[in-house]
mmCIF file of C-alpha atoms in Angstrom:
data_model
loop_
_atom_site.group_PDB
_atom_site.id
_atom_site.type_symbol
_atom_site.label_atom_id
_atom_site.label_comp_id
_atom_site.label_asym_id
_atom_site.label_seq_id
_atom_site.Cartn_x
_atom_site.Cartn_y
_atom_site.Cartn_z
ATOM 1 C CA MET A 50 0.063 -0.074 -0.047
ATOM 2 C CA ARG A 51 1.285 3.531 -0.888
ATOM 3 C CA ASN A 52 0.228 7.009 0.093
ATOM 4 C CA ALA A 53 -2.027 8.187 -2.631
ATOM 5 C CA THR A 54 -2.965 11.609 -1.082
ATOM 6 C CA GLY A 55 -0.223 13.341 -3.388
ATOM 7 C CA MET A 56 -0.409 16.183 -0.730
ATOM 8 C CA ALA A 57 2.824 18.436 -1.162
ATOM 9 C CA LEU A 58 5.289 18.546 1.836
ATOM 10 C CA ALA A 59 7.206 21.640 2.244
ATOM 11 C CA VAL A 60 10.316 21.163 4.263
ATOM 12 C CA TRP A 61 13.709 22.997 4.899
ATOM 13 C CA ALA A 62 16.544 20.478 4.565
ATOM 14 C CA THR A 63 20.080 21.326 5.731
ATOM 15 C CA ALA A 64 22.785 19.137 3.873
ATOM 16 C CA CYS A 65 25.265 17.332 6.009
ATOM 17 C CA PHE A 66 28.966 17.067 5.536
ATOM 18 C CA GLY A 67 28.998 21.010 5.584
ATOM 19 C CA GLU A 68 26.809 21.444 2.374
ATOM 20 C CA ALA A 69 24.745 24.775 2.245
ATOM 21 C CA PRO A 70 21.020 24.665 3.305
ATOM 22 C CA VAL A 71 18.749 23.619 0.337
ATOM 23 C CA THR A 72 14.924 23.319 -0.059
ATOM 24 C CA GLY A 73 13.005 20.312 -1.080
ATOM 25 C CA SER A 74 9.290 20.503 -1.702
ATOM 26 C CA GLY A 75 8.198 16.630 -1.891
ATOM 27 C CA SER A 76 5.605 17.729 -4.576
ATOM 28 C CA GLY A 77 7.316 16.461 -7.713
ATOM 29 C CA ASP A 78 8.038 20.120 -8.803
ATOM 30 C CA GLY A 79 11.497 19.484 -9.784
ATOM 31 C CA GLN A 80 13.413 20.747 -6.603
ATOM 32 C CA SER A 81 15.640 18.313 -4.985
ATOM 33 C CA THR A 82 18.200 17.908 -2.481
ATOM 34 C CA SER A 83 20.948 15.452 -1.599
ATOM 35 C CA ALA A 84 20.491 12.250 0.391
ATOM 36 C CA GLY A 85 22.232 12.401 3.754
ATOM 37 C CA THR A 86 20.447 15.500 5.108
ATOM 38 C CA THR A 87 18.876 16.963 8.144
ATOM 39 C CA THR A 88 15.382 18.704 8.029
ATOM 40 C CA SER A 89 13.848 20.860 10.585
ATOM 41 C CA THR A 90 10.297 19.425 9.910
ATOM 42 C CA ASP A 91 8.648 17.609 12.782
ATOM 43 C CA ALA A 92 6.009 16.000 10.665
ATOM 44 C CA SER A 93 4.618 12.749 11.746
ATOM 45 C CA THR A 94 2.384 9.984 10.386
ATOM 46 C CA GLY A 95 -0.709 10.292 11.243
ATOM 47 C CA GLY A 96 10.992 -14.857 6.682
ATOM 48 C CA SER A 97 8.821 -16.447 8.238
ATOM 49 C CA GLU A 98 8.921 -19.783 10.021
ATOM 50 C CA ALA A 99 10.570 -22.532 8.098
ATOM 51 C CA SER A 100 8.269 -24.944 6.504
ATOM 52 C CA SER A 101 8.101 -28.082 8.579
ATOM 53 C CA ALA A 102 9.747 -30.865 6.810
ATOM 54 C CA GLY A 103 8.420 -33.614 9.192
ATOM 55 C CA SER A 104 8.185 -36.580 7.140
ATOM 56 C CA ALA A 105 8.293 -34.451 3.913
ATOM 57 C CA ASN A 106 10.937 -34.572 1.287
ATOM 58 C CA THR A 107 13.473 -32.051 1.241
ATOM 59 C CA SER A 108 15.603 -30.773 -1.792
ATOM 60 C CA THR A 109 18.194 -28.420 -2.230
ATOM 61 C CA SER A 110 18.724 -25.918 -5.020
ATOM 62 C CA SER A 111 22.035 -24.527 -6.075
ATOM 63 C CA ASP A 112 22.276 -20.891 -7.006
ATOM 64 C CA PRO A 113 24.437 -21.016 -10.138
ATOM 65 C CA SER A 114 25.733 -17.259 -9.845
ATOM 66 C CA ALA A 115 26.613 -17.390 -6.191
ATOM 67 C CA GLY A 116 27.630 -21.075 -5.674
ATOM 68 C CA THR A 117 25.351 -21.310 -2.469
ATOM 69 C CA THR A 118 22.529 -23.817 -1.891
ATOM 70 C CA ILE A 119 19.238 -23.057 -0.046
ATOM 71 C CA ALA A 120 16.776 -25.947 1.096
ATOM 72 C CA ASP A 121 13.411 -26.345 -0.183
ATOM 73 C CA SER A 122 10.801 -28.038 1.873
ATOM 74 C CA SER A 123 8.212 -30.079 -0.055
ATOM 75 C CA GLY A 124 5.263 -32.169 0.788
ATOM 76 C CA SER A 125 4.922 -35.949 0.171
ATOM 77 C CA SER A 126 2.723 -34.912 -2.672
ATOM 78 C CA GLY A 127 5.537 -32.824 -4.193
ATOM 79 C CA ASP A 128 3.707 -29.522 -3.661
ATOM 80 C CA VAL A 129 6.104 -26.708 -2.354
ATOM 81 C CA ASP A 130 4.695 -25.035 0.696
ATOM 82 C CA CYS A 131 7.224 -22.018 0.337
ATOM 83 C CA GLU A 132 8.507 -19.671 -2.384
ATOM 84 C CA PRO A 133 11.773 -20.986 -3.942
ATOM 85 C CA ALA A 134 14.578 -18.508 -3.816
ATOM 86 C CA LEU A 135 15.344 -16.610 -7.288
ATOM 87 C CA GLU A 136 18.287 -17.346 -9.119
ATOM 88 C CA GLY A 137 21.437 -14.954 -8.103
ATOM 89 C CA LEU A 138 20.570 -14.643 -4.487
ATOM 90 C CA VAL A 139 23.932 -13.908 -2.746
ATOM 91 C CA ALA A 140 22.707 -12.738 0.839
ATOM 92 C CA TRP A 141 19.442 -12.913 2.653
ATOM 93 C CA TRP A 142 18.232 -11.922 6.232
ATOM 94 C CA PRO A 143 14.817 -13.249 7.163
ATOM 95 C CA PHE A 144 15.511 -12.103 10.595
ATOM 96 C CA GLU A 145 13.707 -15.099 12.200
ATOM 97 C CA ASN A 146 14.780 -14.334 15.838
ATOM 98 C CA ASP A 147 18.534 -14.273 14.566
ATOM 99 C CA ALA A 148 20.602 -11.981 12.255
ATOM 100 C CA THR A 149 22.219 -14.774 10.113
ATOM 101 C CA ASP A 150 22.042 -14.533 6.312
ATOM 102 C CA ARG A 151 20.671 -17.881 4.838
ATOM 103 C CA VAL A 152 22.949 -17.976 1.917
ATOM 104 C CA ALA A 153 26.451 -17.168 2.878
ATOM 105 C CA GLY A 154 26.140 -17.322 6.409
ATOM 106 C CA LEU A 155 26.996 -13.921 7.194
ATOM 107 C CA THR A 156 25.631 -12.825 10.850
ATOM 108 C CA LEU A 157 25.141 -9.362 11.246
ATOM 109 C CA ASP A 158 26.755 -7.513 14.343
ATOM 110 C CA LEU A 159 23.447 -5.969 15.840
ATOM 111 C CA LEU A 160 23.476 -2.630 17.961
ATOM 112 C CA ASP A 161 20.041 -2.109 19.745
ATOM 113 C CA VAL A 162 18.009 -4.276 17.365
ATOM 114 C CA SER A 163 15.138 -6.411 18.665
ATOM 115 C CA PHE A 164 12.768 -8.708 17.039
ATOM 116 C CA ASP A 165 9.043 -8.388 16.507
ATOM 117 C CA GLU A 166 6.194 -9.248 14.044
ATOM 118 C CA GLY A 167 7.390 -9.277 10.489
ATOM 119 C CA ARG A 168 6.237 -9.432 6.885
ATOM 120 C CA HIS A 169 6.674 -13.114 7.297
ATOM 121 C CA GLY A 170 7.392 -14.520 10.583
ATOM 122 C CA LEU A 171 9.492 -12.021 12.493
ATOM 123 C CA ALA A 172 11.593 -8.771 11.493
ATOM 124 C CA ALA A 173 14.270 -6.805 12.871
ATOM 125 C CA ARG A 174 13.082 -3.647 14.886
ATOM 126 C CA PHE A 175 15.171 -0.468 14.721
ATOM 127 C CA ASP A 176 14.603 2.336 17.396
ATOM 128 C CA GLY A 177 15.396 5.181 15.250
ATOM 129 C CA LEU A 178 18.312 6.327 17.643
ATOM 130 C CA SER A 179 21.310 4.131 17.796
ATOM 131 C CA ALA A 180 19.935 0.536 16.402
ATOM 132 C CA ILE A 181 21.852 -0.686 13.269
ATOM 133 C CA GLY A 182 23.053 -4.122 11.849
ATOM 134 C CA THR A 183 26.603 -4.332 10.311
ATOM 135 C CA ALA A 184 27.575 -7.197 7.913
ATOM 136 C CA PRO A 185 31.169 -8.580 8.200
ATOM 137 C CA SER A 186 33.492 -8.369 5.247
ATOM 138 C CA ASN A 187 32.563 -10.873 2.468
ATOM 139 C CA GLY A 188 33.218 -11.413 -1.179
ATOM 140 C CA ALA A 189 29.434 -12.541 -1.366
ATOM 141 C CA LEU A 190 28.365 -9.055 -1.027
ATOM 142 C CA GLU A 191 30.760 -7.298 -3.677
ATOM 143 C CA VAL A 192 28.176 -7.016 -6.337
ATOM 144 C CA ALA A 193 28.248 -3.555 -7.141
ATOM 145 C CA PRO A 194 30.822 -3.507 -10.042
ATOM 146 C CA GLY A 195 27.899 -5.174 -12.209
ATOM 147 C CA ASP A 196 24.346 -5.474 -12.206
ATOM 148 C CA PHE A 197 22.499 -5.978 -9.042
ATOM 149 C CA THR A 198 19.443 -5.925 -6.908
ATOM 150 C CA VAL A 199 18.699 -5.176 -3.268
ATOM 151 C CA GLU A 200 15.324 -6.031 -1.709
ATOM 152 C CA ALA A 201 13.767 -5.268 1.708
ATOM 153 C CA TRP A 202 10.305 -5.232 3.356
ATOM 154 C CA VAL A 203 9.828 -2.047 5.437
ATOM 155 C CA ASN A 204 7.430 -1.090 8.108
ATOM 156 C CA LEU A 205 7.831 2.317 9.510
ATOM 157 C CA ASP A 206 6.641 3.640 13.150
ATOM 158 C CA ASP A 207 6.880 6.973 11.910
ATOM 159 C CA LEU A 208 8.108 9.216 9.086
ATOM 160 C CA VAL A 209 10.651 10.806 11.359
ATOM 161 C CA GLN A 210 12.899 9.928 14.224
ATOM 162 C CA PRO A 211 12.058 9.979 17.983
ATOM 163 C CA PRO A 212 12.119 13.513 19.394
ATOM 164 C CA GLU A 213 15.268 12.815 21.242
ATOM 165 C CA PHE A 214 17.339 11.939 18.030
ATOM 166 C CA GLY A 215 17.283 15.765 17.281
ATOM 167 C CA ALA A 216 16.663 17.078 13.675
ATOM 168 C CA PRO A 217 15.261 14.076 11.460
ATOM 169 C CA VAL A 218 17.610 12.767 8.575
ATOM 170 C CA ASP A 219 17.108 10.040 6.178
ATOM 171 C CA PHE A 220 16.039 6.665 7.113
ATOM 172 C CA ALA A 221 18.908 4.149 5.766
ATOM 173 C CA VAL A 222 17.174 0.777 4.796
ATOM 174 C CA VAL A 223 20.374 -1.107 3.217
ATOM 175 C CA THR A 224 23.519 0.730 2.466
ATOM 176 C CA LYS A 225 27.077 0.161 1.264
ATOM 177 C CA MET A 226 28.570 3.244 0.543
ATOM 178 C CA LEU A 227 31.592 5.329 1.388
ATOM 179 C CA SER A 228 31.165 9.004 2.509
ATOM 180 C CA SER A 229 33.424 11.457 4.119
ATOM 181 C CA GLN A 230 33.316 15.292 4.942
ATOM 182 C CA GLY A 231 35.100 15.822 1.458
ATOM 183 C CA MET A 232 32.927 13.832 -0.631
ATOM 184 C CA PRO A 233 29.421 12.450 0.659
ATOM 185 C CA ASN A 234 28.030 9.354 -1.017
ATOM 186 C CA ALA A 235 31.001 8.980 -3.168
ATOM 187 C CA ASP A 236 31.214 5.415 -3.896
ATOM 188 C CA GLY A 237 28.837 2.537 -3.258
ATOM 189 C CA TRP A 238 25.001 2.440 -3.229
ATOM 190 C CA ARG A 239 22.163 3.340 -0.802
ATOM 191 C CA LEU A 240 18.587 2.242 -0.526
ATOM 192 C CA LEU A 241 16.761 4.775 1.727
ATOM 193 C CA MET A 242 13.886 6.904 2.515
ATOM 194 C CA PHE A 243 14.655 10.594 1.981
ATOM 195 C CA ALA A 244 13.834 12.769 4.862
ATOM 196 C CA GLY A 245 13.042 15.802 2.653
ATOM 197 C CA ASP A 246 9.793 14.451 0.762
ATOM 198 C CA HIS A 247 9.634 10.954 2.435
ATOM 199 C CA ARG A 248 10.074 9.315 -0.931
ATOM 200 C CA TRP A 249 12.109 6.063 -1.275
ATOM 201 C CA TRP A 250 15.584 6.381 -3.115
ATOM 202 C CA PHE A 251 17.933 3.935 -4.661
ATOM 203 C CA CYS A 252 21.224 5.841 -5.526
ATOM 204 C CA LEU A 253 25.024 5.177 -6.615
ATOM 205 C CA GLY A 254 27.962 6.941 -5.797
ATOM 206 C CA GLY A 255 29.383 9.536 -8.314
ATOM 207 C CA ASP A 256 32.260 11.792 -9.106
ATOM 208 C CA GLU A 257 30.738 14.198 -6.575
ATOM 209 C CA ASN A 258 27.526 13.487 -4.343
ATOM 210 C CA GLY A 259 25.930 10.632 -6.074
ATOM 211 C CA CYS A 260 22.771 10.844 -3.992
ATOM 212 C CA ASN A 261 21.989 14.281 -5.117
ATOM 213 C CA PRO A 262 19.597 14.420 -7.960
ATOM 214 C CA GLY A 263 20.008 18.003 -8.513
ATOM 215 C CA GLY A 264 23.785 17.825 -8.754
ATOM 216 C CA ASN A 265 26.238 17.202 -11.459
ATOM 217 C CA THR A 266 26.159 13.594 -10.834
ATOM 218 C CA ALA A 267 22.623 12.498 -10.957
ATOM 219 C CA ASN A 268 22.660 8.728 -9.820
ATOM 220 C CA VAL A 269 19.324 8.614 -7.854
ATOM 221 C CA ALA A 270 16.158 6.724 -8.797
ATOM 222 C CA ARG A 271 13.219 8.334 -6.632
ATOM 223 C CA SER A 272 9.903 6.718 -6.020
ATOM 224 C CA SER A 273 6.613 8.684 -6.917
ATOM 225 C CA SER A 274 4.887 7.453 -4.056
ATOM 226 C CA GLU A 275 5.457 8.637 -0.458
ATOM 227 C CA ALA A 276 6.300 6.488 2.452
ATOM 228 C CA VAL A 277 3.514 5.795 4.882
ATOM 229 C CA ALA A 278 3.705 4.291 8.562
ATOM 230 C CA ALA A 279 2.239 1.414 10.083
ATOM 231 C CA THR A 280 2.249 -0.523 6.642
ATOM 232 C CA TRP A 281 4.478 -3.024 5.288
ATOM 233 C CA ILE A 282 5.996 -1.755 1.910
ATOM 234 C CA HIS A 283 8.174 -3.584 -0.498
ATOM 235 C CA VAL A 284 11.233 -1.572 -1.755
ATOM 236 C CA VAL A 285 13.490 -2.712 -4.426
ATOM 237 C CA GLY A 286 16.613 -1.048 -5.905
ATOM 238 C CA VAL A 287 18.175 -2.285 -9.130
ATOM 239 C CA ARG A 288 21.272 -1.507 -11.166
ATOM 240 C CA ILE A 289 21.307 -2.574 -14.602
ATOM 241 C CA GLY A 290 24.239 -1.277 -16.612
ATOM 242 C CA LYS A 291 24.145 2.286 -15.966
ATOM 243 C CA GLY A 292 20.572 2.290 -15.150
ATOM 244 C CA VAL A 293 19.262 2.878 -11.829
ATOM 245 C CA ARG A 294 15.593 1.663 -10.798
ATOM 246 C CA ILE A 295 13.354 1.705 -7.896
ATOM 247 C CA TYR A 296 10.308 -0.559 -7.437
ATOM 248 C CA VAL A 297 7.536 0.190 -4.737
ATOM 249 C CA ASP A 298 5.088 -2.797 -3.858
ATOM 250 C CA GLY A 299 6.237 -4.482 -7.166
ATOM 251 C CA VAL A 300 5.845 -1.295 -9.263
ATOM 252 C CA LEU A 301 8.581 0.295 -11.160
ATOM 253 C CA GLU A 302 8.560 3.969 -10.065
ATOM 254 C CA ASP A 303 11.706 5.517 -11.565
ATOM 255 C CA ASP A 304 14.002 4.531 -14.217
ATOM 256 C CA LEU A 305 17.134 6.546 -15.223
ATOM 257 C CA GLN A 306 20.540 6.360 -16.705
ATOM 258 C CA ALA A 307 23.054 7.527 -14.121
ATOM 259 C CA VAL A 308 25.982 9.853 -14.547
ATOM 260 C CA ALA A 309 29.485 8.398 -13.867
ATOM 261 C CA PRO A 310 27.950 5.787 -11.625
ATOM 262 C CA ILE A 311 30.546 4.681 -8.924
ATOM 263 C CA SER A 312 29.372 1.527 -7.022
ATOM 264 C CA SER A 313 32.432 -0.794 -6.853
ATOM 265 C CA VAL A 314 33.116 -0.318 -3.159
ATOM 266 C CA ASN A 315 35.456 -3.007 -1.574
ATOM 267 C CA MET A 316 35.332 -5.310 1.279
ATOM 268 C CA GLU A 317 36.450 -2.592 3.657
ATOM 269 C CA THR A 318 33.175 -0.838 3.185
ATOM 270 C CA PRO A 319 30.544 -2.534 5.529
ATOM 271 C CA LEU A 320 27.191 -3.128 4.572
ATOM 272 C CA THR A 321 24.545 -1.817 7.003
ATOM 273 C CA ILE A 322 20.895 -2.111 7.613
ATOM 274 C CA GLY A 323 18.826 0.316 9.577
ATOM 275 C CA GLY A 324 21.610 2.913 9.645
ATOM 276 C CA THR A 325 24.999 4.016 7.806
ATOM 277 C CA ALA A 326 28.538 3.197 8.489
ATOM 278 C CA PHE A 327 29.261 7.009 7.944
ATOM 279 C CA THR A 328 27.612 9.830 10.044
ATOM 280 C CA ASP A 329 26.293 13.276 9.130
ATOM 281 C CA GLY A 330 27.651 16.567 10.769
ATOM 282 C CA GLU A 331 25.975 15.877 14.095
ATOM 283 C CA GLY A 332 27.415 12.428 14.145
ATOM 284 C CA ARG A 333 24.124 10.668 13.459
ATOM 285 C CA SER A 334 24.001 7.581 11.192
ATOM 286 C CA PHE A 335 20.698 8.061 9.501
ATOM 287 C CA ALA A 336 18.658 5.711 11.828
ATOM 288 C CA LEU A 337 15.630 3.876 10.512
ATOM 289 C CA PHE A 338 12.498 4.003 13.122
ATOM 290 C CA GLY A 339 10.505 0.871 12.426
ATOM 291 C CA ARG A 340 10.847 -2.868 11.255
ATOM 292 C CA VAL A 341 12.689 -4.256 8.447
ATOM 293 C CA ASP A 342 12.238 -7.712 6.889
ATOM 294 C CA GLU A 343 13.597 -10.086 4.218
ATOM 295 C CA VAL A 344 16.728 -8.121 3.147
ATOM 296 C CA SER A 345 18.001 -9.659 0.004
ATOM 297 C CA ILE A 346 20.813 -9.118 -2.229
ATOM 298 C CA TYR A 347 20.926 -10.599 -5.829
ATOM 299 C CA ALA A 348 23.828 -10.510 -8.214
ATOM 300 C CA ARG A 349 22.135 -9.748 -10.921
ATOM 301 C CA ALA A 350 19.076 -7.284 -12.174
ATOM 302 C CA LEU A 351 15.776 -8.839 -11.296
ATOM 303 C CA SER A 352 13.152 -8.314 -13.946
ATOM 304 C CA ASP A 353 9.871 -6.488 -13.618
ATOM 305 C CA ASP A 354 7.958 -9.828 -13.337
ATOM 306 C CA GLU A 355 10.241 -11.138 -10.816
ATOM 307 C CA ILE A 356 9.871 -8.162 -8.601
ATOM 308 C CA ALA A 357 6.262 -8.183 -8.725
ATOM 309 C CA GLY A 358 6.268 -11.673 -7.850
ATOM 310 C CA LEU A 359 8.265 -11.043 -4.796
ATOM 311 C CA ALA A 360 5.932 -8.255 -3.681
ATOM 312 C CA GLN A 361 2.891 -10.275 -4.183
ATOM 313 C CA ALA A 362 4.093 -13.469 -2.697
ATOM 314 C CA ALA A 363 1.790 -14.638 0.277
ATOM 315 C CA ARG A 364 4.093 -17.579 1.254
ATOM 316 C CA PRO A 365 7.384 -17.296 3.080
ATOM 317 C CA ARG A 366 10.687 -18.085 1.070
ATOM 318 C CA CYS A 367 12.120 -21.440 1.106
ATOM 319 C CA GLY A 368 14.865 -22.050 3.706
ATOM 320 C CA SER A 369 13.918 -19.161 6.125
#
């Protein structure tokens, strides 16, 4: 479900990393700001259990692009009671009361993260203050030099962080990006909700700030729909060649050709969920306030039909 009100949100955004103040409207009028910003607005919003094998047959399917294996549970009649994983899956965190990836076995280092009801089974809950999950270095996550896809289910508690956080900033969903005072969002990729207009962004690094659609390096796919709270939303970012795409609830909402896309960060750059490894000028790491489930990374660009199928799936994925 997506917000269909179309109501414009006029907010003042102050760019981090020492950038000058800018204005964002959220009304689709062409004004834009860069991701990784603070804003003075205080607007607010109004997986799964593994299939029981029992006496059932269990088979495994090998992922040809990743060289990994995920178990599929089947009934004795041959009917699969879960969704088989798509080809190319290289990392997947279903957050079933743990933080272990079901493909490469990468366990997130969790800070102030709890578990709660998810899209399928349980989900990771982030407090909008300090909570974050950080993945260890691993070659399985180095997908950015080529085509890749990042997927997540998100259910926000609010569209801004709790008051004690200070001035609201972007909500980081999944990030693998370098940034510094000298060049923010310089290399890598980010999937986020932008604080300025509450839209979903997927951006690649660039020669300058790659997450600034109004800059010289426009590498940002932005959703046409706005985020809403207390609703599970399926968000997917895709890189295909120089193309950057974002899908919301299975629908393609933006598709652009990036300018000088830089997304080849190495293993020393951590992958983070619910926050970023870098901070803004106030030392804040763009904390997400709400729940995240079924975070998945694929070493290829998924098709429109595949992404729609993921959004519409009523059953948990096999192997969770």
